Coordinates of C-alpha atoms and ligand atoms in Angstrom, one line a residue:
X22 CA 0.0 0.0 0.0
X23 CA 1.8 3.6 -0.7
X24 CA 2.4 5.4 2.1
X25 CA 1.3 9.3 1.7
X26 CA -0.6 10.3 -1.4
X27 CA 1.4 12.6 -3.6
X28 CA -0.4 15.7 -4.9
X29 CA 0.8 17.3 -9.0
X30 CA -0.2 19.6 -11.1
X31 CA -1.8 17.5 -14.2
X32 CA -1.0 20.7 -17.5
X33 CA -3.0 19.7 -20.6
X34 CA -1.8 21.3 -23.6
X35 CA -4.9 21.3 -26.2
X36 CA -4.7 23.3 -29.0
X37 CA -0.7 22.1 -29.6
X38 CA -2.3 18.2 -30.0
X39 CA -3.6 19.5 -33.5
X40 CA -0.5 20.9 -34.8
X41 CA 1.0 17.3 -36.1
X42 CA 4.5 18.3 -37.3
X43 CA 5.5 21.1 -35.3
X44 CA 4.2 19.7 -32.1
X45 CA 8.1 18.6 -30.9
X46 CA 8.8 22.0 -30.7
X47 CA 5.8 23.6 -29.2
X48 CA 6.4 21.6 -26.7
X49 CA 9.6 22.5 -26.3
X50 CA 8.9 26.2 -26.2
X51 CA 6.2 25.5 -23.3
X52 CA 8.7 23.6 -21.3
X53 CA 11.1 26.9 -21.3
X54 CA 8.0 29.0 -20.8
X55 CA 7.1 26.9 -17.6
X56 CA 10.9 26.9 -16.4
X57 CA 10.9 30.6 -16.4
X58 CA 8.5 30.6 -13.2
X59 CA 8.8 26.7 -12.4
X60 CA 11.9 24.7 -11.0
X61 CA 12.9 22.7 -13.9
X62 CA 13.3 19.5 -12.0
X63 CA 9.7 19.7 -10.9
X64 CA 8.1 19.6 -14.5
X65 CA 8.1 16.0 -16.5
X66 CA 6.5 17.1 -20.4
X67 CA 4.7 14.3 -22.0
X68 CA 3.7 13.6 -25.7
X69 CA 0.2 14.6 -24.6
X70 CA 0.5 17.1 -21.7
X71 CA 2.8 17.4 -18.5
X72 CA 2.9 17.1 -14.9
X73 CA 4.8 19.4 -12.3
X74 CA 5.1 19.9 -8.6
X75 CA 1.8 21.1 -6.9
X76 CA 2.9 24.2 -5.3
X77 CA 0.7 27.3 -4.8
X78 CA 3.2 29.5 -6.6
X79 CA 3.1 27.0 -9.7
X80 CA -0.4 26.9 -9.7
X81 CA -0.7 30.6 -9.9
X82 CA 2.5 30.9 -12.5
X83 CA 0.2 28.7 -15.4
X84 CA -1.8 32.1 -15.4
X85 CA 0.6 33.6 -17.8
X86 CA 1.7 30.6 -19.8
X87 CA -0.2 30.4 -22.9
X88 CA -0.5 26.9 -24.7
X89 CA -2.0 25.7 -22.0
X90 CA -6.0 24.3 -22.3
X91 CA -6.6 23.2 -18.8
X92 CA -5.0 21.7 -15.5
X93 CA -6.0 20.1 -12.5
X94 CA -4.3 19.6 -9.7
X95 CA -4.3 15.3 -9.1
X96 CA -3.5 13.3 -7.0
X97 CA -1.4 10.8 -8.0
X98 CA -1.5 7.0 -7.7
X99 CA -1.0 3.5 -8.6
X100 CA -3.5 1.6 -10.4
X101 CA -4.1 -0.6 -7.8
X102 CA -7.8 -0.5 -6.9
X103 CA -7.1 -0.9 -3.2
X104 CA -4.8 2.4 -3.7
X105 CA -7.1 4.2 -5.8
X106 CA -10.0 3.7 -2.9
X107 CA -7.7 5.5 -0.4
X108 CA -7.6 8.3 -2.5
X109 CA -11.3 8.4 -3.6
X110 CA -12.0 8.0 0.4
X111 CA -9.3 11.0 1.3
X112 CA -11.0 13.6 -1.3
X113 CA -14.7 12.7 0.1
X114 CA -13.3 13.6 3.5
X115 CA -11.7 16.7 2.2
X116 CA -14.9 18.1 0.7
X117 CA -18.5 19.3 1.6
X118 CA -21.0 17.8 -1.0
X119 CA -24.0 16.3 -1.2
X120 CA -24.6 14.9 -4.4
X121 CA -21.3 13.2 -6.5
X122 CA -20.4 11.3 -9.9
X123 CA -18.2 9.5 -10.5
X124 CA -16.0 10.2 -14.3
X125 CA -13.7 7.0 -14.6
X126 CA -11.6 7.1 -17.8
X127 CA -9.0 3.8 -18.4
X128 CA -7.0 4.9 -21.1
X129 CA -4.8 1.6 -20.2
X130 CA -6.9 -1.0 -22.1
X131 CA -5.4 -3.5 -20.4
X132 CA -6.4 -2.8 -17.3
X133 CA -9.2 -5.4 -15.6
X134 CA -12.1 -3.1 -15.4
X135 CA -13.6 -1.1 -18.1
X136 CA -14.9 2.8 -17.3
X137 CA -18.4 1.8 -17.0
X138 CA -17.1 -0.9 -14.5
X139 CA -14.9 1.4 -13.0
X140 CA -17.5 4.3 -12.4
X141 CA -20.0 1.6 -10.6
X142 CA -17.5 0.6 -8.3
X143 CA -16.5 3.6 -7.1
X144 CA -20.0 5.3 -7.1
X145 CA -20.8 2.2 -4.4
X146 CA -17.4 2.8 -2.4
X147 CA -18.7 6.4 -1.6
X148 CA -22.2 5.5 -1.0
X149 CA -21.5 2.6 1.5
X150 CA -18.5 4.7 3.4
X151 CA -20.2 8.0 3.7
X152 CA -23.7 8.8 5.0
X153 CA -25.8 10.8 3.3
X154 CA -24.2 11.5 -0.4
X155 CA -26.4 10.3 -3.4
X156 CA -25.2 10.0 -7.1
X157 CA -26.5 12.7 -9.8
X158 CA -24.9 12.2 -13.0
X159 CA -26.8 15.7 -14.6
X160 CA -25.6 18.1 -11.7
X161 CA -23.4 17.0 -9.2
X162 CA -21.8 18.6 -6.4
X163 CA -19.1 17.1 -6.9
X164 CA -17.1 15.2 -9.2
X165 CA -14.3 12.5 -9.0
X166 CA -12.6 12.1 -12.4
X167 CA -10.5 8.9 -11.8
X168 CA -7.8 8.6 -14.9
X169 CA -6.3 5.3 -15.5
X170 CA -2.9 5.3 -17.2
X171 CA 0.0 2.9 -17.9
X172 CA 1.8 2.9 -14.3
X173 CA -0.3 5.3 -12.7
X174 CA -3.7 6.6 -12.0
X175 CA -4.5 10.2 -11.2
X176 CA -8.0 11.5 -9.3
X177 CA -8.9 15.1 -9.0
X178 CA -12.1 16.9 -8.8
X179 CA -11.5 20.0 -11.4
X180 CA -10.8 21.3 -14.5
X181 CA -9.1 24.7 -14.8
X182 CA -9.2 26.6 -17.4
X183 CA -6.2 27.4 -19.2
X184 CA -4.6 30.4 -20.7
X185 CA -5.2 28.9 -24.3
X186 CA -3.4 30.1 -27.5
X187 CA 0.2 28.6 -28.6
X188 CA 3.1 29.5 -26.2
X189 CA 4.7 32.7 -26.1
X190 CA 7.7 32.8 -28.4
X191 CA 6.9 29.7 -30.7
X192 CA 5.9 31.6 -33.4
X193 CA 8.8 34.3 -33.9
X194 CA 9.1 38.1 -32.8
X195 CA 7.1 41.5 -34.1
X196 CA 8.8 44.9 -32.7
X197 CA 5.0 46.3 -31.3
X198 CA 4.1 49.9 -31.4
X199 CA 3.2 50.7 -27.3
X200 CA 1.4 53.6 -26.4
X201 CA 0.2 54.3 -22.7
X202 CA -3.4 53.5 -23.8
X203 CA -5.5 50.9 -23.1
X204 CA -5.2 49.3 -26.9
X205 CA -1.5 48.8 -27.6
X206 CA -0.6 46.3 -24.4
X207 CA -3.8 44.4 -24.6
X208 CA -3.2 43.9 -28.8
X209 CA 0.1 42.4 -27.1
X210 CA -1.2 40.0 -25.1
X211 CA -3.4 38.8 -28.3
X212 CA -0.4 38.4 -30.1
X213 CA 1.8 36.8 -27.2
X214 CA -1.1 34.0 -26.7
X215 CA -0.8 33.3 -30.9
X216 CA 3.1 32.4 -29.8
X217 CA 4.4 35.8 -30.8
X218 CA 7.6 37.1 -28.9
X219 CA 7.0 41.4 -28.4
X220 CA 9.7 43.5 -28.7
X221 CA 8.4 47.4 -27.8
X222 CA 8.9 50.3 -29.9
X223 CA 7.7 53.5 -27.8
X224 CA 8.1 57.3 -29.0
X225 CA 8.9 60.1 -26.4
X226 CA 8.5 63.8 -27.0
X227 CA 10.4 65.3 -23.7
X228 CA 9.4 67.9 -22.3
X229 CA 6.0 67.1 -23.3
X230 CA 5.9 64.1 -22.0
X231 CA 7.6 63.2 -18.7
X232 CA 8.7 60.7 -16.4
X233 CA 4.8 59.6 -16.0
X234 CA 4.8 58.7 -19.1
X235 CA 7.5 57.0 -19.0
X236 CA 6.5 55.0 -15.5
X237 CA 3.4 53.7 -17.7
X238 CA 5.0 52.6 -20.2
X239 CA 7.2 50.6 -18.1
X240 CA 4.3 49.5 -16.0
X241 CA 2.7 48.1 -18.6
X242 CA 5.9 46.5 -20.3
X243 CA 6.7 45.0 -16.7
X244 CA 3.2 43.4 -16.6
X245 CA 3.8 41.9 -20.3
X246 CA 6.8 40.5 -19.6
X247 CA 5.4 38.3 -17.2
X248 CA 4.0 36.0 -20.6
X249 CA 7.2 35.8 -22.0
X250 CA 10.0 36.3 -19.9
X251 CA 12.5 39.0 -21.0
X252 CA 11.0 42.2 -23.3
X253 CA 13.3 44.6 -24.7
X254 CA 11.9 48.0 -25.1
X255 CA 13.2 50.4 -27.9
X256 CA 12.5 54.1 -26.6
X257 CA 12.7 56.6 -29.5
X258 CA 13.1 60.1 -28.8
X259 CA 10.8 62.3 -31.0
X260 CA 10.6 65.7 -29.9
X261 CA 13.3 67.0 -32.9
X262 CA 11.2 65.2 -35.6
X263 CA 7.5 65.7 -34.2
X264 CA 8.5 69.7 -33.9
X265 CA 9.7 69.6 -37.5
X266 CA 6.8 67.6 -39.2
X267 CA 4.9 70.4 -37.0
X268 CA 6.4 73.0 -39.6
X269 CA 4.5 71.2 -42.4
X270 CA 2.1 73.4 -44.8
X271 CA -0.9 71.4 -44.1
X272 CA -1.5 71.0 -40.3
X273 CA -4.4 68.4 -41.1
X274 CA -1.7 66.1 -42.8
X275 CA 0.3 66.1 -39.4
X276 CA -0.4 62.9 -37.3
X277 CA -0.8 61.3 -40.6
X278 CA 3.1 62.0 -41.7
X279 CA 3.7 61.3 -38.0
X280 CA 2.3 57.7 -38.2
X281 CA 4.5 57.3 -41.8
X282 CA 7.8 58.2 -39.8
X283 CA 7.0 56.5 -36.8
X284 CA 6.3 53.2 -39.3
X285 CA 9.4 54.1 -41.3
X286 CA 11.8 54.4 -38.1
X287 CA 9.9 51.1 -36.8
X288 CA 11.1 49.3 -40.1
X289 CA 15.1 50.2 -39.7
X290 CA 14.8 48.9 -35.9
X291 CA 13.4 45.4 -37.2
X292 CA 15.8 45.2 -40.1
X293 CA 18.6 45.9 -37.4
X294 CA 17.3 43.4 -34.8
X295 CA 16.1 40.8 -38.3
X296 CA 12.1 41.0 -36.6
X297 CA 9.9 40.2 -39.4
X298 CA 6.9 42.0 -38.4
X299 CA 5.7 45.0 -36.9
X300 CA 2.3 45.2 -34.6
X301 CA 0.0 47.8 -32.8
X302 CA -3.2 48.5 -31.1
X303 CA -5.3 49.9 -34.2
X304 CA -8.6 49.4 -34.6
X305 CA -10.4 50.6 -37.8
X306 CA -13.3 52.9 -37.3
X307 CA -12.5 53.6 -33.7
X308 CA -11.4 57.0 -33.3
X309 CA -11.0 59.2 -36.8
X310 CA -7.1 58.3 -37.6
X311 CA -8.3 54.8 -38.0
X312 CA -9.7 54.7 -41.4
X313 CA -9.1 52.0 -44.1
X314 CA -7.8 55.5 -46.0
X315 CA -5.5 56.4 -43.4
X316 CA -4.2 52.6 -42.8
X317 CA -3.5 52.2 -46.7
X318 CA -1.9 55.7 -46.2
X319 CA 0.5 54.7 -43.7
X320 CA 1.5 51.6 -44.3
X321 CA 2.8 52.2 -47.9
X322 CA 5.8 53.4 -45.8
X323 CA 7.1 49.9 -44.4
X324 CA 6.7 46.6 -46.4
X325 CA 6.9 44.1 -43.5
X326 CA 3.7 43.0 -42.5
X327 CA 1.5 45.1 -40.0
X328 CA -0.1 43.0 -37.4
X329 CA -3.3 44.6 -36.1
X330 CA -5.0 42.6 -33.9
X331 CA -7.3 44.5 -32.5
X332 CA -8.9 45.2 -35.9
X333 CA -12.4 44.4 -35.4
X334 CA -12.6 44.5 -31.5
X335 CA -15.0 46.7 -30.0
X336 CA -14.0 49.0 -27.1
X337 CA -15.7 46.8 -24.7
X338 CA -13.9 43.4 -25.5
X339 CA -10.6 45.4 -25.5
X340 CA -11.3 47.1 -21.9
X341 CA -12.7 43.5 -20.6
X342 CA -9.1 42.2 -21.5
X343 CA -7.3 45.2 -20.4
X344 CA -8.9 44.7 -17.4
X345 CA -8.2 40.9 -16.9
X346 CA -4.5 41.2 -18.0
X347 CA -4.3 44.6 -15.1
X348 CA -3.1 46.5 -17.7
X349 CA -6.3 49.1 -17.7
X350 CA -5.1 50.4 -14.5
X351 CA -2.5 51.8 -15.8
X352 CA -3.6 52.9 -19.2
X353 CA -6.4 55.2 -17.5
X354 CA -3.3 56.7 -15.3
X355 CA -3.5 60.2 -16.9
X356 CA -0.3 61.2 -18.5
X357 CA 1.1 62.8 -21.8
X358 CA 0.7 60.9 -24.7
X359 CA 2.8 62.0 -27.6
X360 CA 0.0 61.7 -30.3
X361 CA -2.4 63.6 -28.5
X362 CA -0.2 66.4 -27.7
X363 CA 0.7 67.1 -31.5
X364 CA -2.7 66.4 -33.4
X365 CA -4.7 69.3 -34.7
X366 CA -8.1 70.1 -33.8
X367 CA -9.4 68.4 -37.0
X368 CA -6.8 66.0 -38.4
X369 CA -7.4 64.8 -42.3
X370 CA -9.7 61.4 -41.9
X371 CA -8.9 60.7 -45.4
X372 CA -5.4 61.2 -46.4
X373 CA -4.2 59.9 -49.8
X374 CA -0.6 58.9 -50.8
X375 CA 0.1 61.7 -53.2
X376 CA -0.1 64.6 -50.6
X377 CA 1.7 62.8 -47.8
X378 CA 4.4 62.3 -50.3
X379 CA 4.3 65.6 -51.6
X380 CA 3.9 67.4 -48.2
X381 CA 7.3 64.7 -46.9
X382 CA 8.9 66.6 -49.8
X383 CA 8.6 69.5 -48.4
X384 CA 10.2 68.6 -45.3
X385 CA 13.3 68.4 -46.7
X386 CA 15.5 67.0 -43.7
X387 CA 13.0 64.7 -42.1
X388 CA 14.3 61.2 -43.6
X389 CA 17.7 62.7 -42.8
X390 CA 16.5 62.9 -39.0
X391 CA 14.8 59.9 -39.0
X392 CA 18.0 57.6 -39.8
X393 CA 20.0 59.8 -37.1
X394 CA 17.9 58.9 -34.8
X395 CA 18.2 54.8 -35.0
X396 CA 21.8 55.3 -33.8
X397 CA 20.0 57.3 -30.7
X398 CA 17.6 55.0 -29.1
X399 CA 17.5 54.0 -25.7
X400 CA 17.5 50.1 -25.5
X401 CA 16.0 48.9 -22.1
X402 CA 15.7 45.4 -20.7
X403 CA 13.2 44.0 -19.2
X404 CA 12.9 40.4 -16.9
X405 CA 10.9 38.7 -14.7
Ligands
ATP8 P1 -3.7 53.0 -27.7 O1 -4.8 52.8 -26.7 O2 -2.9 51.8 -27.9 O3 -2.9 54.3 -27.5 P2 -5.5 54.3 -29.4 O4 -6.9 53.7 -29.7 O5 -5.4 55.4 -28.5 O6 -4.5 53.2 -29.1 P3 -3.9 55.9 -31.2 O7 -3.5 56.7 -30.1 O8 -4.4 56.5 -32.5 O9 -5.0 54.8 -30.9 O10 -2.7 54.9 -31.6 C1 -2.8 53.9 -32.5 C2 -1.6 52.9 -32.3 O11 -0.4 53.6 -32.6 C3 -1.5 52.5 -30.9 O12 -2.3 51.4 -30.6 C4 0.0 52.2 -30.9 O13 0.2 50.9 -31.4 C5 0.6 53.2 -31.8 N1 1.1 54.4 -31.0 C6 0.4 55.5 -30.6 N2 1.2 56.3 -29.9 C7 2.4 55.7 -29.8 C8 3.7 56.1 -29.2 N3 3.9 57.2 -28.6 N4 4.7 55.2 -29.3 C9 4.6 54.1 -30.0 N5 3.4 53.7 -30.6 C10 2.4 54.5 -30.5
MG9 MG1 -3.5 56.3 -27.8

């Protein structure tokens, strides 16, 4: 008979089961996403899911691991019945409940008694060693799901849900465009939980904006990091080439030639650092830069792919994620933002190619400032 029963954390992966080929290596990038908050020695990965120590602190760690579908915290045994009763009989002690079912599954088809077999035998262990519990398979207080593998057996009572998506980092890196608002980190997250690695681009306009913006931003980049480990920030400094586009003929034009440098300037850093895509918080329709025109405007500047994956989101299923992830906290922290400081009390909604290009022209000096300023950024690090 074994002597104490062990208690693990049961990790199942989900979504990674359907991706055939590349499955080796999604695993793989799970296991170091779990080693950056769990021990390594206390995690064991499996074709079909993994196992690792039961600890409070690695319970609460699988909150920011995406690529996980659900986990339960089991108890572990052999799949001897005698053991499997002591468990059963230590979890009906445990809990309050008046109703139960019993969920056997034997994936080990060797084993001597089949699930149905299973399920009646343990239904009549509870109900002839505890008073007053009767079975309801529709809506039960409580449920024992008794798992028969190989060498072992595992018994627990719940599924958690999982974070979902593909882990963080097994899908390659985008250099993100983060503002202090609530749109930019939670558009990270989305793209973190499809396996995406961020890398932060952020543009400062000192004196305008100040050390509070500065604290957000690196609130919010702290809190992100926590889903993929390390985060490097690129912190541009904007103030010479914001005052200049200022000086531009047509004021309505001047966010929109903003957004083109901003894109251009984002293209040189992920050349540099070889990151094949670039990301932000846009939505289309949402506020009046964030027109189909103005999007097709703007991104004739850069020819790596723009990631927008808050594209169709309305404000409310952003701010419910922004508030999940703690990130809204901080975006509502009132602070200067360098867009809103520069835009003009009615900023084109339309903008076509011809005049950005022809209004660029007249800045004669801006590409000129632009590549200065990639030797001049501010690289910060970011860890857990
Ligand atoms: P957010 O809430 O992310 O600021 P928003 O709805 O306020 O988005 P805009 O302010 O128009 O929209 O910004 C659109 C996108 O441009 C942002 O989501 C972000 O990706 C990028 N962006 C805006 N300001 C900056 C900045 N100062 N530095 C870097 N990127 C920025
Ligand atoms: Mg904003």
């Amino acid at each position: 008979m074994q002597e104490m029963i062990e208690k693990e954390i049961l990790i199942r992966y989900g979504e990674l089961t359907l991706k055939g080929e590349n499955k080796k290596d999604f695993i793989k990038q799970l296991r170091k996403n779990l080693e950056l908050y769990i021990n390594k020695n206390e995690i064991k990965m499996e074709y079909d899911r993994a196992f690792c120590k039961y600890s409070d602190s690695n319970l609460e760690s699988l909150k920011y691991i995406f690529g996980i579908s659900s986990y339960s915290v089991v108890y572990k045994s052999s799949i001897n019945l005698a053991d499997i009763e002591l468990v059963v009989n230590q979890i009906a002690s445990e809990n309050e409940f008046d109703t139960f079912a019993i969920n056997a599954r034997r994936h080990n088809k060797n084993y001597k008694m089949t699930s149905a077999q299973l399920n009646m035998h343990f239904g009549h262990y509870i109900l002839s060693n505890f008073k007053n519990k009767s079975v309801n398979l529709t809506n039960p207080s409580l449920i024992f799901y008794i798992e028969i593998r190989d060498k072992f057996s595992y018994i627990f009572t719940q599924y958690i849900e999982g974070m979902g998506g593909m882990p963080t980092s097994s899908s390659g890196e985008t250099l993100h465009l983060i503002s202090g608002g609530i749109d930019s980190p939670v558009a990270a997250n989305l793209l973190q939980k499809r396996g995406l690695h961020i890398s932060f681009l952020n543009f400062i306009t000192p004196p305008h904006t100040d050390k509070k913006t500065t604290d957000k931003i690196n609130d919010i980049i702290s809190l992100l990091t926590r889903y993929q480990g390390s985060a490097t920030l690129f912190q541009v400094n904007y103030t010479k080439i914001m005052n200049y586009i200022g000086l531009v003929s047509n004021q309505k034009y001047k966010i929109c030639l903003m957004r083109r440098s901003f894109y251009r300037i984002a293209q040189k850093i992920a050349n540099k650092y070889n990151i094949k895509a670039i990301s932000n918080g846009e939505n289309l329709a949402q506020v009046a830069s964030q027109t189909l025109e103005s999007i097709y405007t703007i991104s004739e500047v850069c020819n790596l792919p723009i990631l927008r994956p808050l594209l169709s989101f309305d404000k409310n299923e952003t701010i419910a994620i922004a508030k999940r992830i703690k990130t809204m906290d901080i975006s509502i922290l009132k602070a200067c933002e360098t867009c809103e400081l520069f835009a003009p009390k009615f900023p084109i909604t339309k903008p076509n190619r011809e005049t950005a290009k022809a209004l660029e022209d007249e800045l004669v000096d801006l590409f000129k400032l632009e590549d200065e300023i990639i030797d001049n950024i501010d690289i910060i690090k970011f860890n857990l």
